Amino acid sequence: MRTEIITKPSELRAVWSRQYERLARIFAEVIGKESRELVEIGCGSGQLTVPLMKQTPDSRFVLVDTFANSRTGFYSKKRYEALVSNLRKSKLLARTRIVVSDCFKWSKREDDETYDAIISGEFLPEIDSVETSQFIQECYRLLKPRSVTVHSFLSPIPKNSRQKLLIQADSNPRWTSTPPKEWFSPKPGFVIKELSKSGFQRIRKVTIRSHLIVQADAAKSLLRSWEVKASFYETHKKLLNRRGLEIPDWVIISGIKS
């Protein structure tokens, strides 16, 4: 796959869609055709949900999210409606059950060994190491035997200066209005260790390059959408126009319940 260099904000939606379509194909391969009842934690507006549902036409999805405004932490009707709209446009709404809830509150209400797969895309970066351990344990409890859990996130280990700059922008309180609890993303080794501790077997890690560099006005738009302060762009404007930011590698980690 050739590296894409994006300079126009209008191009961002299409390139992100292609990124999630690639992820969805890998998720679908790992999940397999036997999964009938899937849970996606932190579904957001359906950026991964929609392409994955198209890849798994026989499955039904439970979509769990707080739909919270990242600044206030309170429920945002607009975020919820964006998901519903995207599902409706793709004629997928009938195959979903949307749950507005914190994932831990939701899981406490659920019975053991209920689901065929539990997945997340970019949810682990939103929680800390203690919560990640608890979350993976809950995944194990809720899954049927021989069922699968799959989680994707951007690598926290930069391969070059473009990736390092993006990670700093999204993590350093100096630059971001919504700094993460603990990390940009967890280290893959930590997630693998927690899966193993919880009882998952046949643990698999797949890493794919994003092949996506964002420069100039597109970089400014991306940073704004990630709630990075305008001061970051102004401080690094020349560098962002000349070299840009690079989306880190995608990491996809899965495990099978014994």
mmCIF file of C-alpha atoms in Angstrom:
data_model
loop_
_atom_site.group_PDB
_atom_site.id
_atom_site.type_symbol
_atom_site.label_atom_id
_atom_site.label_comp_id
_atom_site.label_asym_id
_atom_site.label_seq_id
_atom_site.Cartn_x
_atom_site.Cartn_y
_atom_site.Cartn_z
ATOM 1 C CA MET A 1 0.000 0.000 0.000
ATOM 2 C CA ARG A 2 1.354 3.416 -0.961
ATOM 3 C CA THR A 3 1.651 6.187 1.617
ATOM 4 C CA GLU A 4 -1.020 8.861 1.315
ATOM 5 C CA ILE A 5 -0.068 12.487 1.964
ATOM 6 C CA ILE A 6 -3.128 14.554 2.778
ATOM 7 C CA THR A 7 -3.101 18.361 2.735
ATOM 8 C CA LYS A 8 -6.802 19.253 2.357
ATOM 9 C CA PRO A 9 -9.269 18.927 5.269
ATOM 10 C CA SER A 10 -11.928 17.738 2.802
ATOM 11 C CA GLU A 11 -9.870 14.586 2.194
ATOM 12 C CA LEU A 12 -9.772 13.480 5.836
ATOM 13 C CA ARG A 13 -13.177 11.766 5.994
ATOM 14 C CA ALA A 14 -12.418 9.518 3.025
ATOM 15 C CA VAL A 15 -8.954 8.502 4.198
ATOM 16 C CA TRP A 16 -10.213 7.694 7.708
ATOM 17 C CA SER A 17 -12.960 5.568 6.175
ATOM 18 C CA ARG A 18 -10.325 3.602 4.282
ATOM 19 C CA GLN A 19 -8.316 3.125 7.486
ATOM 20 C CA TYR A 20 -11.334 1.648 9.289
ATOM 21 C CA GLU A 21 -12.261 -0.531 6.330
ATOM 22 C CA ARG A 22 -8.801 -2.115 6.577
ATOM 23 C CA LEU A 23 -9.270 -2.675 10.299
ATOM 24 C CA ALA A 24 -12.737 -4.141 9.748
ATOM 25 C CA ARG A 25 -11.398 -6.741 7.315
ATOM 26 C CA ILE A 26 -8.881 -7.950 9.899
ATOM 27 C CA PHE A 27 -11.500 -7.968 12.669
ATOM 28 C CA ALA A 28 -13.843 -9.997 10.461
ATOM 29 C CA GLU A 29 -11.118 -12.557 9.723
ATOM 30 C CA VAL A 30 -10.405 -12.984 13.450
ATOM 31 C CA ILE A 31 -14.057 -13.074 14.509
ATOM 32 C CA GLY A 32 -15.074 -15.565 11.833
ATOM 33 C CA LYS A 33 -18.494 -16.420 10.462
ATOM 34 C CA GLU A 34 -19.706 -18.313 13.521
ATOM 35 C CA SER A 35 -20.053 -15.241 15.733
ATOM 36 C CA ARG A 36 -23.717 -14.333 16.016
ATOM 37 C CA GLU A 37 -23.960 -11.957 18.997
ATOM 38 C CA LEU A 38 -21.163 -9.381 19.144
ATOM 39 C CA VAL A 39 -20.508 -6.542 21.561
ATOM 40 C CA GLU A 40 -18.564 -3.444 20.592
ATOM 41 C CA ILE A 41 -17.392 -1.290 23.479
ATOM 42 C CA GLY A 42 -16.879 2.405 22.738
ATOM 43 C CA CYS A 43 -18.516 2.349 19.313
ATOM 44 C CA GLY A 44 -18.595 6.147 18.935
ATOM 45 C CA SER A 45 -20.218 7.222 15.676
ATOM 46 C CA GLY A 46 -19.749 3.800 14.118
ATOM 47 C CA GLN A 47 -16.487 4.356 12.271
ATOM 48 C CA LEU A 48 -15.487 0.711 12.837
ATOM 49 C CA THR A 49 -19.007 -0.615 13.424
ATOM 50 C CA VAL A 50 -20.399 0.080 9.967
ATOM 51 C CA PRO A 51 -17.635 -1.526 7.857
ATOM 52 C CA LEU A 52 -17.408 -4.478 10.261
ATOM 53 C CA MET A 53 -21.151 -5.122 10.134
ATOM 54 C CA LYS A 54 -20.920 -5.175 6.351
ATOM 55 C CA GLN A 55 -18.166 -7.796 6.655
ATOM 56 C CA THR A 56 -20.226 -9.949 9.074
ATOM 57 C CA PRO A 57 -23.767 -9.968 7.614
ATOM 58 C CA ASP A 58 -25.088 -12.775 9.843
ATOM 59 C CA SER A 59 -24.165 -11.123 13.148
ATOM 60 C CA ARG A 60 -26.095 -8.871 15.513
ATOM 61 C CA PHE A 61 -24.298 -6.153 17.455
ATOM 62 C CA VAL A 62 -24.728 -4.736 20.945
ATOM 63 C CA LEU A 63 -23.155 -1.266 20.858
ATOM 64 C CA VAL A 64 -22.095 0.138 24.226
ATOM 65 C CA ASP A 65 -20.942 3.740 24.686
ATOM 66 C CA THR A 66 -21.459 6.634 27.074
ATOM 67 C CA PHE A 67 -21.709 8.989 24.070
ATOM 68 C CA ALA A 68 -20.106 11.570 26.325
ATOM 69 C CA ASN A 69 -18.784 14.933 25.259
ATOM 70 C CA SER A 70 -15.018 14.626 25.654
ATOM 71 C CA ARG A 71 -14.755 18.048 27.279
ATOM 72 C CA THR A 72 -17.625 17.867 29.749
ATOM 73 C CA GLY A 73 -17.866 14.115 30.274
ATOM 74 C CA PHE A 74 -21.656 14.333 30.013
ATOM 75 C CA TYR A 75 -23.946 12.517 27.589
ATOM 76 C CA SER A 76 -24.090 14.129 24.160
ATOM 77 C CA LYS A 77 -27.272 13.565 22.151
ATOM 78 C CA LYS A 78 -25.412 14.714 19.053
ATOM 79 C CA ARG A 79 -22.867 11.877 19.351
ATOM 80 C CA TYR A 80 -25.642 9.325 19.820
ATOM 81 C CA GLU A 81 -27.582 10.662 16.842
ATOM 82 C CA ALA A 82 -24.463 10.506 14.643
ATOM 83 C CA LEU A 83 -24.222 6.754 15.283
ATOM 84 C CA VAL A 84 -27.927 6.188 14.582
ATOM 85 C CA SER A 85 -27.693 8.235 11.385
ATOM 86 C CA ASN A 86 -24.671 6.302 10.107
ATOM 87 C CA LEU A 87 -26.304 2.960 10.854
ATOM 88 C CA ARG A 88 -29.563 4.017 9.225
ATOM 89 C CA LYS A 89 -27.829 5.259 6.062
ATOM 90 C CA SER A 90 -26.110 1.878 5.747
ATOM 91 C CA LYS A 91 -29.366 -0.004 6.465
ATOM 92 C CA LEU A 92 -27.790 -1.674 9.512
ATOM 93 C CA LEU A 93 -29.810 -0.207 12.366
ATOM 94 C CA ALA A 94 -32.142 -3.223 12.645
ATOM 95 C CA ARG A 95 -29.180 -5.483 13.462
ATOM 96 C CA THR A 96 -28.083 -3.421 16.466
ATOM 97 C CA ARG A 97 -29.024 -2.764 20.059
ATOM 98 C CA ILE A 98 -27.552 0.494 21.343
ATOM 99 C CA VAL A 99 -26.785 0.763 25.055
ATOM 100 C CA VAL A 100 -25.982 4.180 26.538
ATOM 101 C CA SER A 101 -23.790 3.207 29.486
ATOM 102 C CA ASP A 102 -20.354 3.087 30.992
ATOM 103 C CA CYS A 103 -18.945 -0.292 29.951
ATOM 104 C CA PHE A 104 -18.318 -1.451 33.519
ATOM 105 C CA LYS A 105 -21.840 -0.580 34.654
ATOM 106 C CA TRP A 106 -23.188 -2.385 31.606
ATOM 107 C CA SER A 107 -21.084 -5.509 32.130
ATOM 108 C CA LYS A 108 -22.189 -5.903 35.752
ATOM 109 C CA ARG A 109 -25.750 -6.342 34.524
ATOM 110 C CA GLU A 110 -24.812 -9.070 32.038
ATOM 111 C CA ASP A 111 -24.778 -12.845 32.638
ATOM 112 C CA ASP A 112 -21.726 -15.056 32.262
ATOM 113 C CA GLU A 113 -20.957 -16.662 28.888
ATOM 114 C CA THR A 114 -23.491 -14.652 26.878
ATOM 115 C CA TYR A 115 -21.642 -13.370 23.807
ATOM 116 C CA ASP A 116 -19.743 -14.737 20.814
ATOM 117 C CA ALA A 117 -17.294 -11.829 20.539
ATOM 118 C CA ILE A 118 -16.401 -8.654 22.415
ATOM 119 C CA ILE A 119 -14.442 -6.043 20.499
ATOM 120 C CA SER A 120 -13.231 -2.472 20.767
ATOM 121 C CA GLY A 121 -11.553 0.045 18.533
ATOM 122 C CA GLU A 122 -9.543 2.762 20.291
ATOM 123 C CA PHE A 123 -11.296 2.145 23.594
ATOM 124 C CA LEU A 124 -8.237 0.999 25.565
ATOM 125 C CA PRO A 125 -6.533 4.414 25.132
ATOM 126 C CA GLU A 126 -9.491 5.950 27.005
ATOM 127 C CA ILE A 127 -8.972 3.930 30.194
ATOM 128 C CA ASP A 128 -5.980 3.255 32.449
ATOM 129 C CA SER A 129 -4.005 0.107 33.273
ATOM 130 C CA VAL A 130 -6.179 -0.926 36.235
ATOM 131 C CA GLU A 131 -9.355 -0.487 34.197
ATOM 132 C CA THR A 132 -7.822 -2.356 31.268
ATOM 133 C CA SER A 133 -7.122 -5.346 33.505
ATOM 134 C CA GLN A 134 -10.701 -5.247 34.831
ATOM 135 C CA PHE A 135 -12.117 -4.815 31.342
ATOM 136 C CA ILE A 136 -10.276 -7.831 29.934
ATOM 137 C CA GLN A 137 -11.405 -9.960 32.878
ATOM 138 C CA GLU A 138 -14.992 -8.925 32.177
ATOM 139 C CA CYS A 139 -14.552 -9.817 28.512
ATOM 140 C CA TYR A 140 -13.496 -13.300 29.546
ATOM 141 C CA ARG A 141 -16.458 -13.698 31.894
ATOM 142 C CA LEU A 142 -19.037 -12.554 29.363
ATOM 143 C CA LEU A 143 -17.778 -14.630 26.450
ATOM 144 C CA LYS A 144 -18.958 -18.124 25.627
ATOM 145 C CA PRO A 145 -16.263 -20.833 25.552
ATOM 146 C CA ARG A 146 -14.163 -20.747 22.365
ATOM 147 C CA SER A 147 -15.278 -17.189 21.667
ATOM 148 C CA VAL A 148 -13.026 -14.275 20.792
ATOM 149 C CA THR A 149 -12.100 -10.796 21.972
ATOM 150 C CA VAL A 150 -10.399 -8.302 19.617
ATOM 151 C CA HIS A 151 -9.062 -4.811 20.372
ATOM 152 C CA SER A 152 -7.346 -2.238 18.175
ATOM 153 C CA PHE A 153 -5.478 0.957 18.970
ATOM 154 C CA LEU A 154 -2.745 3.161 17.581
ATOM 155 C CA SER A 155 0.753 2.146 18.594
ATOM 156 C CA PRO A 156 2.214 4.238 21.447
ATOM 157 C CA ILE A 157 5.730 3.548 20.156
ATOM 158 C CA PRO A 158 6.608 6.090 17.433
ATOM 159 C CA LYS A 159 8.689 4.954 14.489
ATOM 160 C CA ASN A 160 9.670 8.434 13.347
ATOM 161 C CA SER A 161 9.510 12.106 14.294
ATOM 162 C CA ARG A 162 6.144 12.654 12.578
ATOM 163 C CA GLN A 163 4.516 9.964 14.710
ATOM 164 C CA LYS A 164 6.266 11.181 17.849
ATOM 165 C CA LEU A 165 4.933 14.708 17.315
ATOM 166 C CA LEU A 166 1.372 13.448 16.893
ATOM 167 C CA ILE A 167 1.578 11.360 20.060
ATOM 168 C CA GLN A 168 2.874 14.392 21.984
ATOM 169 C CA ALA A 169 0.056 16.561 20.676
ATOM 170 C CA ASP A 170 -2.585 14.094 21.808
ATOM 171 C CA SER A 171 -0.994 13.233 25.181
ATOM 172 C CA ASN A 172 0.788 16.241 26.654
ATOM 173 C CA PRO A 173 -1.501 18.470 28.799
ATOM 174 C CA ARG A 174 0.441 21.429 27.472
ATOM 175 C CA TRP A 175 -1.061 20.764 24.060
ATOM 176 C CA THR A 176 -4.314 18.854 24.473
ATOM 177 C CA SER A 177 -7.532 19.994 26.136
ATOM 178 C CA THR A 178 -8.395 16.362 26.951
ATOM 179 C CA PRO A 179 -5.217 14.597 28.134
ATOM 180 C CA PRO A 180 -5.530 10.818 28.521
ATOM 181 C CA LYS A 181 -5.760 9.157 31.927
ATOM 182 C CA GLU A 182 -2.476 7.311 31.614
ATOM 183 C CA TRP A 183 -1.285 6.763 28.058
ATOM 184 C CA PHE A 184 -1.694 7.604 24.397
ATOM 185 C CA SER A 185 -2.318 3.875 23.990
ATOM 186 C CA PRO A 186 -1.275 0.869 26.090
ATOM 187 C CA LYS A 187 1.871 -0.980 25.112
ATOM 188 C CA PRO A 188 0.941 -4.136 23.190
ATOM 189 C CA GLY A 189 2.931 -6.311 25.587
ATOM 190 C CA PHE A 190 0.801 -5.136 28.497
ATOM 191 C CA VAL A 191 -2.456 -6.013 26.706
ATOM 192 C CA ILE A 192 -1.095 -9.428 25.737
ATOM 193 C CA LYS A 193 -0.039 -10.069 29.339
ATOM 194 C CA GLU A 194 -3.480 -9.135 30.687
ATOM 195 C CA LEU A 195 -5.230 -11.351 28.142
ATOM 196 C CA SER A 196 -3.044 -14.268 29.193
ATOM 197 C CA LYS A 197 -3.612 -13.607 32.915
ATOM 198 C CA SER A 198 -7.368 -13.609 32.366
ATOM 199 C CA GLY A 199 -7.261 -17.009 30.686
ATOM 200 C CA PHE A 200 -7.283 -16.159 26.983
ATOM 201 C CA GLN A 201 -5.315 -18.442 24.692
ATOM 202 C CA ARG A 202 -4.075 -18.318 21.094
ATOM 203 C CA ILE A 203 -3.292 -14.649 21.618
ATOM 204 C CA ARG A 204 -2.418 -12.913 18.367
ATOM 205 C CA LYS A 205 -0.995 -9.491 17.561
ATOM 206 C CA VAL A 206 -1.271 -7.928 14.124
ATOM 207 C CA THR A 207 0.414 -4.628 13.271
ATOM 208 C CA ILE A 208 -0.408 -2.694 10.121
ATOM 209 C CA ARG A 209 1.050 0.571 8.904
ATOM 210 C CA SER A 210 -1.354 3.455 8.530
ATOM 211 C CA HIS A 211 0.494 4.791 5.472
ATOM 212 C CA LEU A 212 -1.099 8.148 6.302
ATOM 213 C CA ILE A 213 0.723 11.492 6.544
ATOM 214 C CA VAL A 214 -1.308 14.636 7.240
ATOM 215 C CA GLN A 215 0.124 18.064 6.401
ATOM 216 C CA ALA A 216 -0.784 21.762 6.292
ATOM 217 C CA ASP A 217 -4.497 22.609 6.632
ATOM 218 C CA ALA A 218 -5.411 18.924 6.923
ATOM 219 C CA ALA A 219 -3.088 18.647 9.928
ATOM 220 C CA LYS A 220 -4.716 21.697 11.486
ATOM 221 C CA SER A 221 -8.168 20.187 10.976
ATOM 222 C CA LEU A 222 -7.097 16.802 12.372
ATOM 223 C CA LEU A 223 -5.613 18.408 15.475
ATOM 224 C CA ARG A 224 -8.758 20.443 16.039
ATOM 225 C CA SER A 225 -10.918 17.313 15.799
ATOM 226 C CA TRP A 226 -8.673 15.632 18.409
ATOM 227 C CA GLU A 227 -9.110 18.708 20.636
ATOM 228 C CA VAL A 228 -5.457 19.701 20.466
ATOM 229 C CA LYS A 229 -4.966 23.353 21.418
ATOM 230 C CA ALA A 230 -4.440 25.900 18.668
ATOM 231 C CA SER A 231 -1.111 26.827 20.280
ATOM 232 C CA PHE A 232 0.337 23.488 19.153
ATOM 233 C CA TYR A 233 -0.357 24.243 15.514
ATOM 234 C CA GLU A 234 0.994 27.765 15.806
ATOM 235 C CA THR A 235 4.167 26.544 17.535
ATOM 236 C CA HIS A 236 4.830 23.824 14.943
ATOM 237 C CA LYS A 237 3.244 25.454 11.908
ATOM 238 C CA LYS A 238 6.325 25.433 9.666
ATOM 239 C CA LEU A 239 7.052 21.805 10.494
ATOM 240 C CA LEU A 240 3.440 20.744 9.984
ATOM 241 C CA ASN A 241 3.325 22.461 6.601
ATOM 242 C CA ARG A 242 6.638 20.973 5.467
ATOM 243 C CA ARG A 243 6.641 17.459 6.976
ATOM 244 C CA GLY A 244 3.290 16.989 8.692
ATOM 245 C CA LEU A 245 2.101 14.364 11.142
ATOM 246 C CA GLU A 246 1.976 10.621 10.601
ATOM 247 C CA ILE A 247 -0.659 8.326 12.036
ATOM 248 C CA PRO A 248 1.169 5.564 13.985
ATOM 249 C CA ASP A 249 0.805 1.876 13.207
ATOM 250 C CA TRP A 250 -2.463 0.150 14.043
ATOM 251 C CA VAL A 251 -2.185 -2.667 16.586
ATOM 252 C CA ILE A 252 -4.869 -5.386 16.660
ATOM 253 C CA ILE A 253 -4.698 -7.896 19.524
ATOM 254 C CA SER A 254 -7.031 -10.862 19.934
ATOM 255 C CA GLY A 255 -7.476 -13.878 22.187
ATOM 256 C CA ILE A 256 -9.691 -16.960 22.371
ATOM 257 C CA LYS A 257 -11.517 -17.994 25.537
ATOM 258 C CA SER A 258 -10.541 -21.537 26.446
#
